Short mmCIF file of C-alpha atoms in Angstrom, two decimals:
data_model
loop_
_atom_site.label_atom_id
_atom_site.label_comp_id
_atom_site.label_asym_id
_atom_site.label_seq_id
_atom_site.Cartn_x
_atom_site.Cartn_y
_atom_site.Cartn_z
CA MET A 1 212.77 68.87 185.87
CA ALA A 2 213.51 68.61 189.59
CA LYS A 3 215.74 65.75 190.68
CA ILE A 4 215.56 64.92 194.37
CA ALA A 5 218.22 63.62 196.73
CA PHE A 6 216.27 62.10 199.61
CA ILE A 7 218.00 62.30 203.00
CA LEU A 8 216.81 59.20 204.84
CA LEU A 9 217.32 58.83 208.60
CA CYS A 10 216.29 55.36 209.77
CA HIS A 11 216.95 52.79 212.48
CA LYS A 12 214.64 49.81 211.86
CA ASP A 13 212.53 47.90 209.33
CA PRO A 14 215.28 47.00 206.81
CA GLU A 15 212.81 45.58 204.30
CA GLY A 16 210.82 48.81 204.39
CA VAL A 17 213.99 50.88 203.89
CA ILE A 18 215.04 48.74 200.93
CA ALA A 19 211.60 49.04 199.32
CA GLN A 20 211.54 52.77 199.92
CA ALA A 21 214.99 53.28 198.36
CA ARG A 22 214.12 51.21 195.30
CA ARG A 23 210.77 52.95 194.86
CA LEU A 24 212.14 56.50 195.08
CA THR A 25 215.22 55.93 192.95
CA ALA A 26 213.33 53.98 190.25
CA VAL A 27 212.00 57.26 188.82
CA GLY A 28 215.46 58.82 188.56
CA ASP A 29 215.87 60.39 191.99
CA PHE A 30 218.58 59.66 194.58
CA MET A 31 218.91 58.70 198.23
CA ALA A 32 221.50 59.10 200.97
CA ILE A 33 220.92 56.69 203.86
CA HIS A 34 221.97 57.14 207.46
CA PHE A 35 221.17 54.02 209.47
CA ASP A 36 221.49 54.69 213.21
CA ALA A 37 224.78 53.29 214.58
CA ARG A 38 222.87 52.10 217.66
CA ALA A 39 220.60 49.88 215.56
CA ASN A 40 220.98 46.18 214.75
CA PRO A 41 224.17 45.64 212.66
CA ALA A 42 222.52 42.71 210.86
CA ASP A 43 219.72 44.99 209.66
CA TYR A 44 222.24 47.48 208.31
CA ALA A 45 224.17 44.73 206.55
CA ARG A 46 220.97 43.52 204.89
CA ILE A 47 220.21 47.03 203.59
CA ARG A 48 223.74 47.51 202.24
CA THR A 49 223.72 44.16 200.51
CA ALA A 50 220.34 44.74 198.88
CA LEU A 51 221.21 48.23 197.61
CA LYS A 52 224.92 47.93 196.87
CA ASP A 53 224.38 47.90 193.09
CA ASN A 54 221.88 50.76 193.05
CA PRO A 55 223.66 53.81 191.55
CA GLY A 56 221.03 56.13 193.03
CA VAL A 57 221.89 55.21 196.63
CA VAL A 58 224.80 56.36 198.79
CA PHE A 59 225.48 55.40 202.41
CA VAL A 60 226.91 57.64 205.12
CA LYS A 61 230.42 56.37 205.82
CA ARG A 62 230.74 57.41 209.47
CA ARG A 63 227.39 56.73 211.09
CA VAL A 64 226.26 58.40 214.31
CA LYS A 65 224.61 56.92 217.40
CA CYS A 66 221.41 58.96 217.50
CA GLY A 67 219.38 60.06 220.52
CA TRP A 68 216.18 62.08 220.71
CA GLY A 69 216.77 65.75 221.55
CA GLU A 70 220.52 65.47 220.95
CA TRP A 71 222.90 67.09 218.48
CA SER A 72 223.46 63.57 217.10
CA LEU A 73 220.30 63.85 214.96
CA VAL A 74 221.62 67.02 213.32
CA ALA A 75 225.07 65.44 212.91
CA ALA A 76 223.53 62.41 211.18
CA THR A 77 221.52 64.70 208.88
CA LEU A 78 224.58 66.77 207.99
CA ARG A 79 226.61 63.68 207.14
CA ALA A 80 223.83 62.38 204.90
CA VAL A 81 223.47 65.79 203.23
CA GLU A 82 227.24 65.98 202.62
CA ALA A 83 227.24 62.47 201.16
CA ALA A 84 224.31 63.29 198.84
CA GLU A 85 225.75 66.64 197.81
CA ALA A 86 229.03 64.99 196.78
CA ALA A 87 227.57 61.87 195.15
CA PHE A 88 224.69 63.41 193.18
CA PRO A 89 225.74 66.64 191.42
CA SER A 90 222.55 66.68 189.32
CA ALA A 91 220.25 66.73 192.38
CA SER A 92 218.28 69.99 192.48
CA HIS A 93 216.47 69.41 195.79
CA PHE A 94 217.26 67.68 199.08
CA TYR A 95 214.26 66.20 200.91
CA MET A 96 214.40 64.95 204.52
CA LEU A 97 212.62 61.64 205.20
CA SER A 98 212.42 59.04 207.93
CA GLY A 99 211.93 55.32 207.55
CA ASP A 100 208.29 55.83 208.56
CA CYS A 101 207.52 58.16 205.64
CA MET A 102 205.68 57.25 202.44
CA PRO A 103 204.76 59.26 199.34
CA ILE A 104 201.12 60.35 199.13
CA LYS A 105 201.43 61.74 195.62
CA SER A 106 202.88 60.35 192.39
CA ALA A 107 206.49 61.10 191.40
CA GLU A 108 205.07 63.04 188.46
CA TYR A 109 203.09 65.29 190.82
CA VAL A 110 206.04 65.70 193.22
CA HIS A 111 208.44 66.84 190.50
CA GLU A 112 205.93 69.20 188.93
CA PHE A 113 205.19 70.69 192.36
CA LEU A 114 208.87 71.41 193.06
CA ASP A 115 209.38 72.85 189.55
CA ARG A 116 206.50 75.28 190.08
CA ASP A 117 208.32 77.67 192.46
CA ASP A 118 212.02 78.29 193.04
CA VAL A 119 211.76 78.23 196.84
CA ASP A 120 212.73 76.25 199.95
CA TYR A 121 210.13 74.46 202.05
CA ILE A 122 210.99 74.49 205.75
CA GLU A 123 208.95 75.39 208.81
CA SER A 124 210.74 78.43 210.22
CA PHE A 125 208.97 80.40 212.95
CA ASP A 126 210.44 82.92 215.36
CA PHE A 127 211.65 80.94 218.39
CA PHE A 128 210.62 83.54 220.96
CA ARG A 129 207.46 85.02 219.43
CA SER A 130 205.70 82.01 217.94
CA ASP A 131 203.63 79.47 219.85
CA TRP A 132 205.35 76.50 218.18
CA ILE A 133 206.56 75.27 221.60
CA LYS A 134 203.40 74.35 223.51
CA THR A 135 204.86 73.27 226.86
CA GLY A 136 208.21 72.89 228.62
CA MET A 137 211.47 74.75 228.13
CA ARG A 138 211.72 77.62 225.74
CA GLU A 139 214.63 80.06 226.17
CA ASP A 140 216.43 77.60 228.44
CA ARG A 141 216.87 75.25 225.46
CA LEU A 142 219.35 77.80 224.13
CA ILE A 143 220.94 79.78 226.95
CA TYR A 144 222.10 76.75 228.97
CA ARG A 145 224.31 73.92 227.76
CA HIS A 146 222.72 70.48 227.54
CA TYR A 147 225.27 67.65 227.55
CA PHE A 148 223.10 64.64 228.40
CA ASN A 149 220.21 62.80 226.81
CA GLU A 150 217.03 63.82 228.65
CA ARG A 151 215.32 60.48 228.04
CA LEU A 152 218.22 58.15 228.79
CA ARG A 153 219.98 60.09 231.56
CA LYS A 154 217.24 62.21 233.07
CA GLY A 155 219.01 62.73 236.41
CA LEU A 156 222.19 64.03 234.79
CA PHE A 157 220.25 66.13 232.28
CA TYR A 158 218.26 68.02 234.92
CA GLY A 159 221.11 68.01 237.43
CA ALA A 160 223.42 69.80 234.99
CA TYR A 161 220.64 72.14 233.90
CA ASN A 162 219.66 73.14 237.46
CA LEU A 163 223.31 73.60 238.48
CA GLN A 164 223.85 76.07 235.62
CA LYS A 165 220.73 77.97 236.64
CA ARG A 166 221.88 78.21 240.28
CA LEU A 167 225.36 79.39 239.26
CA GLY A 168 224.03 81.82 236.66
CA LEU A 169 225.96 80.17 233.83
CA LYS A 170 223.89 81.57 231.00
CA ARG A 171 225.47 81.92 227.58
CA ASP A 172 224.85 84.32 224.75
CA ILE A 173 223.12 83.35 221.53
CA PRO A 174 225.30 84.22 218.47
CA ALA A 175 224.47 87.88 217.93
CA ASP A 176 223.87 87.66 214.19
CA LEU A 177 221.49 84.69 214.36
CA ARG A 178 217.73 85.04 214.61
CA ILE A 179 216.77 81.70 216.17
CA MET A 180 213.91 79.98 214.36
CA ILE A 181 212.00 76.78 215.10
CA GLY A 182 209.94 74.25 213.15
CA SER A 183 209.58 70.71 211.91
CA GLN A 184 212.75 68.82 210.94
CA TRP A 185 211.09 67.50 207.76
CA TRP A 186 212.21 69.98 205.11
CA CYS A 187 212.86 70.20 201.36
CA LEU A 188 215.72 72.53 200.34
CA ARG A 189 217.17 73.57 197.01
CA ARG A 190 220.73 72.54 196.16
CA ARG A 191 222.16 76.03 196.42
CA THR A 192 220.57 76.48 199.86
CA VAL A 193 222.20 73.27 201.06
CA GLU A 194 225.54 74.41 199.67
CA TRP A 195 225.22 77.80 201.38
CA VAL A 196 224.42 76.16 204.73
CA LEU A 197 227.41 73.81 204.42
CA GLU A 198 229.68 76.74 203.51
CA LEU A 199 228.39 78.75 206.49
CA ILE A 200 229.07 76.06 209.09
CA ALA A 201 232.50 75.38 207.56
CA ARG A 202 233.36 79.06 208.16
CA ARG A 203 231.53 79.50 211.44
CA ARG A 204 232.51 76.76 213.86
CA ASP A 205 231.02 78.92 216.63
CA ILE A 206 227.57 78.18 215.20
CA VAL A 207 228.17 74.43 215.38
CA ARG A 208 229.57 74.74 218.93
CA PHE A 209 226.45 76.62 220.00
CA PHE A 210 223.95 74.17 218.54
CA ARG A 211 225.90 71.12 219.76
CA THR A 212 224.71 71.82 223.31
CA THR A 213 221.25 73.22 222.66
CA TRP A 214 218.31 70.97 223.45
CA ILE A 215 216.36 69.47 220.51
CA PRO A 216 218.54 71.21 217.89
CA ASP A 217 216.90 69.33 215.00
CA GLU A 218 213.98 71.77 215.48
CA THR A 219 216.21 74.89 215.30
CA PHE A 220 219.47 74.26 213.40
CA PHE A 221 218.42 74.18 209.74
CA GLN A 222 215.38 76.35 210.49
CA THR A 223 217.71 79.12 211.73
CA LEU A 224 220.52 78.78 209.19
CA VAL A 225 218.27 78.66 206.14
CA ARG A 226 216.77 82.00 207.21
CA HIS A 227 220.31 83.31 207.66
CA VAL A 228 221.44 82.53 204.08
CA VAL A 229 218.21 82.68 202.02
CA PRO A 230 216.02 85.76 201.34
CA GLU A 231 212.69 85.57 203.14
CA GLY A 232 210.74 85.72 199.87
CA GLU A 233 212.31 82.42 198.78
CA ILE A 234 211.17 80.48 201.87
CA ARG A 235 207.79 78.80 202.32
CA SER A 236 207.44 78.26 206.05
CA ARG A 237 205.75 74.88 205.83
CA THR A 238 206.66 71.22 205.60
CA LEU A 239 205.73 69.15 202.57
CA THR A 240 205.40 66.10 204.82
CA PHE A 241 201.96 65.58 206.35
CA LEU A 242 202.16 64.71 210.03
CA MET A 243 199.97 65.17 213.07
CA PHE A 244 200.47 64.99 216.83
CA SER A 245 198.13 63.75 219.53
CA ASP A 246 197.08 65.75 222.58
CA TYR A 247 200.05 64.19 224.35
CA GLY A 248 202.60 65.35 221.78
CA MET A 249 203.05 61.92 220.19
CA PRO A 250 203.10 61.47 216.39
CA VAL A 251 199.84 60.10 214.97
CA THR A 252 200.33 56.78 213.16
CA PHE A 253 198.49 56.07 209.90
CA TYR A 254 196.96 52.70 208.98
CA ASN A 255 195.33 50.99 205.99
CA ASP A 256 192.03 52.88 206.26
CA HIS A 257 193.72 56.29 206.05
CA HIS A 258 194.53 55.94 202.33
CA ASP A 259 191.90 58.32 200.90
CA MET A 260 192.42 60.89 203.63
CA LEU A 261 196.19 60.97 203.04
CA LEU A 262 195.86 61.45 199.28
CA GLY A 263 193.61 64.46 199.88
CA GLN A 264 196.19 66.36 201.94
CA ASP A 265 198.21 69.27 200.56
CA ALA A 266 201.53 67.46 201.03
CA LEU A 267 203.90 65.19 199.11
CA PHE A 268 204.79 62.62 201.80
CA ALA A 269 203.21 61.49 205.07
CA ARG A 270 204.70 60.48 208.39
CA LYS A 271 204.32 58.17 210.09
CA ILE A 272 202.99 55.02 208.41
CA SER A 273 202.57 51.95 210.62
CA THR A 274 204.96 49.09 209.89
CA GLU A 275 201.87 46.85 210.04
CA ALA A 276 199.97 48.81 207.36
CA ALA A 277 201.10 46.53 204.53
CA GLU A 278 198.11 47.31 202.32
CA LEU A 279 198.55 51.07 202.70
CA LYS A 280 202.27 50.84 201.94
CA ALA A 281 201.62 48.74 198.85
CA ARG A 282 198.98 51.14 197.53
CA LEU A 283 201.12 54.23 198.16
CA GLY A 284 204.14 52.50 196.65
CA ASP A 285 202.22 51.70 193.47
CA LEU A 286 200.83 55.24 193.37
CA TYR A 287 204.29 56.80 193.24
CA ALA A 288 205.04 55.23 189.87
CA GLU A 289 201.70 56.18 188.28
CA THR A 290 201.21 59.00 185.79
CA GLY A 291 198.24 61.20 184.97
CA VAL A 292 196.71 60.92 188.45
CA ASP A 293 194.29 63.74 189.36
CA PHE A 294 194.68 64.53 193.06
CA ARG A 295 191.76 66.32 194.68
CA ILE A 296 193.04 68.28 197.64
CA SER A 297 190.50 68.49 200.50
CA ASN A 298 192.92 68.99 203.41
CA GLU A 299 190.41 67.77 205.99
CA GLY A 300 192.85 65.46 207.78
CA ARG A 301 193.54 67.49 210.91
CA ASN A 302 189.92 68.56 211.43
CA LEU A 303 188.82 64.96 210.97
CA TYR A 304 191.37 63.73 213.48
CA ARG A 305 190.35 66.32 216.09
CA PHE A 306 186.69 65.34 215.62
CA LEU A 307 187.22 61.60 215.92
CA THR A 308 189.61 61.76 218.88
CA GLY A 309 187.71 64.52 220.66
CA ARG A 310 184.49 62.54 221.07
CA GLY A 311 183.90 61.60 224.67
CA ARG A 312 186.24 64.30 225.99
CA ILE A 313 183.65 67.01 226.51
CA GLY A 314 184.50 68.72 229.78
CA ARG A 315 181.82 68.97 232.44
CA ARG A 316 181.60 71.88 234.80
CA PHE A 317 180.71 70.88 238.35
CA ALA A 318 180.68 74.33 239.94
CA ARG A 319 179.41 77.75 238.95
CA ARG A 320 181.81 80.31 237.52
CA PHE A 321 182.70 82.97 240.05
CA TRP A 322 180.73 85.65 238.17
CA GLU A 323 177.61 83.45 238.27
CA THR A 324 177.59 82.95 242.02
CA GLU A 325 174.23 84.12 243.40
CA SER A 326 173.26 85.01 239.82
CA THR A 327 169.86 84.05 238.39
CA LEU A 328 167.71 84.88 235.41
CA GLY A 329 164.93 85.77 237.82
CA ARG A 330 162.44 83.53 239.57
CA GLU A 331 159.50 85.12 237.75
CA ARG A 332 160.99 84.66 234.27
CA GLU A 333 160.48 81.86 231.75
CA LEU A 334 163.06 80.72 229.24
CA LEU A 335 161.86 78.61 226.30
CA VAL A 336 164.70 76.62 224.72
CA LEU A 337 164.36 75.01 221.28
CA ILE A 338 167.00 72.29 220.90
CA CYS A 339 167.74 71.09 217.38
CA LYS A 340 170.72 69.91 215.33
CA LYS A 341 169.16 71.28 212.15
CA TRP A 342 169.43 74.95 212.93
CA HIS A 343 167.17 76.08 210.09
CA VAL A 344 164.29 73.96 211.50
CA ALA A 345 164.55 75.50 214.98
CA LYS A 346 164.82 78.98 213.47
CA ARG A 347 161.61 78.46 211.47
CA LEU A 348 159.70 77.29 214.52
CA ALA A 349 161.11 80.07 216.73
CA ALA A 350 160.01 82.71 214.22
CA ARG A 351 156.47 81.31 213.99
CA LEU A 352 156.18 80.90 217.77
CA SER A 353 157.24 84.51 218.22
CA GLU A 354 154.67 85.68 215.65
CA GLU A 355 151.84 83.70 217.26
CA THR A 356 152.64 84.38 220.92
CA GLY A 357 154.43 87.72 220.92
CA ILE A 358 157.34 86.16 222.86
CA PRO A 359 160.70 87.58 221.68
CA ALA A 360 162.86 84.96 219.95
CA ILE A 361 166.63 84.88 219.52
CA GLU A 362 168.27 82.19 217.45
CA TYR A 363 171.50 80.29 218.19
CA LEU A 364 173.13 83.04 220.26
CA PHE A 365 175.53 80.60 222.00
CA ASP A 366 176.44 78.71 218.82
CA GLU A 367 176.40 81.20 215.94
CA ALA A 368 178.51 84.35 216.07
CA ALA A 369 176.38 86.08 213.42
CA THR A 370 173.16 85.91 215.50
CA PRO A 371 171.74 89.48 215.59
CA LEU A 372 171.87 90.91 219.12
CA PRO A 373 171.39 94.41 220.53
CA ASP A 374 174.37 96.30 221.94
CA LEU A 375 174.77 95.02 225.50
CA GLY A 376 177.99 96.81 226.39
CA GLY A 377 180.33 94.36 224.63
CA ILE A 378 179.28 91.13 226.34
CA GLN A 379 177.56 90.09 223.10
CA THR A 380 180.51 90.64 220.75
CA THR A 381 182.02 87.14 220.67
CA LEU A 382 180.84 83.58 221.25
CA ALA A 383 183.49 83.19 223.93
CA LYS A 384 182.09 86.13 225.92
CA ARG A 385 178.49 85.01 225.45
CA ASN A 386 179.24 81.53 226.72
CA ARG A 387 181.40 82.79 229.57
CA HIS A 388 178.61 85.08 230.84
CA ARG A 389 175.51 83.13 229.78
CA ARG A 390 173.16 84.15 232.58
CA ALA A 391 174.29 87.76 232.64
CA LEU A 392 173.72 87.94 228.88
CA LEU A 393 170.20 86.52 229.15
CA ARG A 394 169.28 88.78 232.08
CA MET A 395 170.27 91.76 229.95
CA LEU A 396 168.25 90.42 227.02
CA PHE A 397 165.14 89.95 229.21
CA ASP A 398 165.55 93.57 230.32
CA GLN A 399 166.23 94.82 226.79
CA MET A 400 163.17 93.01 225.39
CA GLN A 401 161.04 94.14 228.33
CA SER A 402 159.61 90.66 228.57
CA ASP A 403 159.53 87.93 231.21
CA ARG A 404 159.40 85.24 228.52
CA LEU A 405 162.11 84.59 225.94
CA ILE A 406 162.65 81.95 223.22
CA ILE A 407 166.20 80.88 222.32
CA CYS A 408 167.70 78.10 220.18
CA VAL A 409 170.52 75.82 221.37
CA ASP A 410 172.47 73.08 219.60
CA PRO A 411 172.13 69.64 221.28
CA ALA A 412 175.90 69.62 221.79
CA GLY A 413 175.46 72.47 224.29
CA ILE A 414 174.63 70.18 227.20
CA ALA A 415 176.68 72.33 229.60
CA THR A 416 174.61 75.38 228.64
CA LEU A 417 171.35 73.48 229.15
CA ARG A 418 172.43 72.11 232.53
CA ASP A 419 173.43 75.60 233.58
CA PHE A 420 170.00 77.03 232.75
CA ALA A 421 168.17 74.03 234.23
CA ALA A 422 169.80 74.81 237.58
CA ASP A 423 168.43 78.37 237.56
CA ARG A 424 165.49 79.56 239.66
CA ALA A 425 163.68 80.70 236.52
CA THR A 426 161.22 78.38 234.78
CA ILE A 427 163.09 76.63 231.97
CA ARG A 428 161.10 74.79 229.31
CA MET A 429 162.93 72.73 226.70
CA LEU A 430 161.64 71.32 223.43
CA GLU A 431 163.91 68.93 221.54
CA ILE A 432 163.12 68.84 217.82
CA GLU A 433 163.95 65.35 216.61
CA CYS A 434 164.80 65.34 212.89
CA ALA A 435 165.63 62.70 210.31
CA PHE A 436 169.15 62.86 208.83
CA SER A 437 169.76 61.62 205.31
CA ASP A 438 173.26 60.71 204.15
CA ASP A 439 173.26 63.75 201.86
CA TYR A 440 172.50 66.03 204.79
CA LEU A 441 175.28 64.47 206.89
CA VAL A 442 177.76 64.90 204.03
CA GLY A 443 176.80 68.57 203.85
CA HIS A 444 177.16 68.85 207.63
CA ALA A 445 180.64 67.29 207.47
CA ARG A 446 181.68 69.82 204.82
CA ARG A 447 180.19 72.80 206.67
CA THR A 448 182.05 71.86 209.83
CA GLY A 449 185.37 71.15 208.08
CA LEU A 450 185.34 67.38 208.70
CA ALA A 451 185.33 66.82 204.95
CA GLY A 452 186.14 68.81 201.87
CA ASP A 453 184.59 69.07 198.43
CA HIS A 454 186.97 66.40 197.18
CA THR A 455 186.88 63.99 200.12
CA GLY A 456 186.68 60.45 198.75
CA ALA A 457 183.59 58.26 198.98
CA GLU A 458 185.49 55.68 201.02
CA THR A 459 186.39 58.23 203.69
CA LEU A 460 182.83 59.57 203.78
CA ALA A 461 181.42 56.06 204.09
CA ARG A 462 183.46 55.56 207.26
CA LEU A 463 182.75 59.05 208.59
CA LEU A 464 178.94 59.17 208.23
CA PRO A 465 178.13 56.42 210.77
CA THR A 466 180.32 58.21 213.31
CA ILE A 467 178.53 61.54 212.77
CA ARG A 468 175.14 59.81 212.92
CA TYR A 469 176.13 58.11 216.17
CA ASP A 470 177.33 61.43 217.62
CA ILE A 471 173.97 63.07 216.90
CA ARG A 472 172.13 60.16 218.49
CA HIS A 473 174.50 60.25 221.47
CA GLU A 474 173.80 63.95 222.04
CA SER A 475 170.08 63.21 222.06
CA ASP A 476 170.58 60.36 224.55
CA ILE A 477 172.50 62.69 226.89
CA LEU A 478 169.63 65.20 226.74
CA ARG A 479 167.08 62.61 227.69
CA ASP A 480 169.25 61.04 230.38
CA ALA A 481 169.58 64.46 232.01
CA ALA A 482 165.89 64.22 232.98
CA PHE A 483 165.29 67.95 232.72
CA ALA A 484 161.99 69.25 234.13
CA HIS A 485 159.55 70.62 231.54
CA PHE A 486 161.27 68.68 228.73
CA SER A 487 159.27 67.77 225.59
CA ILE A 488 160.06 66.21 222.21
CA LEU A 489 158.73 67.25 218.80
CA ARG A 490 159.30 64.54 216.18
CA GLU A 491 159.58 64.87 212.41
CA SER A 492 158.15 61.36 212.17
CA ALA A 493 154.97 62.31 214.11
CA GLY A 494 151.83 63.93 212.76
CA ALA A 495 150.52 67.41 213.56
CA ALA A 496 148.03 66.14 216.16
CA GLU A 497 150.73 64.23 218.03
CA ASN A 498 153.21 67.11 217.88
CA ALA A 499 150.62 69.62 219.08
CA VAL A 500 150.72 68.07 222.59
CA PRO A 501 154.41 68.77 223.41
CA LEU A 502 154.20 72.11 221.60
CA ALA A 503 151.24 73.24 223.73
CA ALA A 504 153.04 72.19 226.92
CA PHE A 505 156.26 73.92 225.85
CA ALA A 506 154.78 77.29 224.90
CA ALA A 507 151.77 77.16 227.27
CA ILE A 508 149.38 77.85 224.39
CA PRO A 509 145.90 76.49 223.55
CA ASP A 510 145.63 73.18 221.70
CA ASP A 511 144.21 74.70 218.51
CA LYS A 512 147.07 77.19 218.25
CA ALA A 513 149.58 74.41 218.95
CA ARG A 514 148.02 72.26 216.23
CA ALA A 515 148.27 75.14 213.75
CA LEU A 516 151.95 75.62 214.58
CA ALA A 517 152.62 71.88 214.28
CA SER A 518 151.10 72.00 210.80
CA ILE A 519 153.58 74.57 209.43
CA ASP A 520 154.39 73.75 205.81
CA HIS A 521 157.96 72.68 205.16
CA LEU A 522 158.95 72.94 208.84
CA PHE A 523 161.39 70.04 208.48
CA SER A 524 162.50 70.73 204.90
CA ASP A 525 166.23 70.88 204.19
#
């Protein structure tokens, strides 16, 4: 069975470090601790005193003062790895952790997972070809020497960097290294660690190079592991679940994230709030349990994007350049069915088309699979359709040889609706207001990736009110827009009441509108 030597880099929360060390070593694993030399000496003394009799814990003898983006983080990691490698000869795996990490699986699950495949787990993507770096320096991290801490001594950092650029003081990357990049939170087999330590003992040029690269904790192990281990024995992923905000800051987890964390395809999570005492206690107890059945749903990142993305919908205040002086045609009429339940709008569109002879096209701006004629390529992707909305519809009017056209639009497409409302054509809109049961919303969450088949009831209970509010909010935006020729068809209303907006929308006689409003199972799920 796998035996893990945890490599713990920490600088605060001594009580949390002590609890973490006791928890992880209680099941027979080990830990090497590097406590930042910049941190409070009293905190370090408290940790040493509390763990001095624990045979599964070793401390780094010569601690390093760590700084973000510096070589010091790699140096601290190497010293902890060397200490663990010497102290724990039975350790089969070395797992990087921070003081903010907590297990999100049981020890039983963790060991069985590592026993399953004889591989290393480390994010390792090509530095130059991947999109791992979103903004800022790329090649310049490597080809110039960085001697100063960018956060603490910004003037010196950029002064030295710009001087090298002006003087053309580029340096070569070691010719035999393919530079890789990825998360610093890895899990490596013992022999891989030994090979890396042997390599840097032989090749001091490698250490000299990385000492003055910028943010080397994202490239050092990621590059060297690829250098010494066959590609087939590397899984380019981290076993630690972590997320970043739009601003590049780590997302912090709190008490109400428990169910979501357990459903992720990872062994640990970073970073757990120091204030999340309940979450820490529950995860700590979980680690010692046996026979736990973990249902992996992996919806965490989608859920986070959904919850943080609300309210950030961009609004377009000017026409795209290709839409300048563009119009559907003053003599044309566009009938827009707006409904969150797509199957309801599709049913009504089909019946309207049958009764009136008006061509109907379903969710062409929302659903890639919507059948469309060949329009020269503009119809091939949702991105193209939405980028050239009016041009697409003009071509469809021409193709259908009709001056009236029915389309369906999701209520979230407020930008699309505003765009059409500003056109010279006559635009009629009919919002179909539906009832949403909890079961339907659960299905919606799963279809859209906000939840998985195994998402816990507690997570769903918190998620459903948010989804329900979002749907209501979209409807409020529609009505606040005060579109001309805007009507509402309600599931809660009778056929006679719904015939009025339907007649106004489609410009049809009352008896025909009443017949359409009486369609069997129109609102059925």
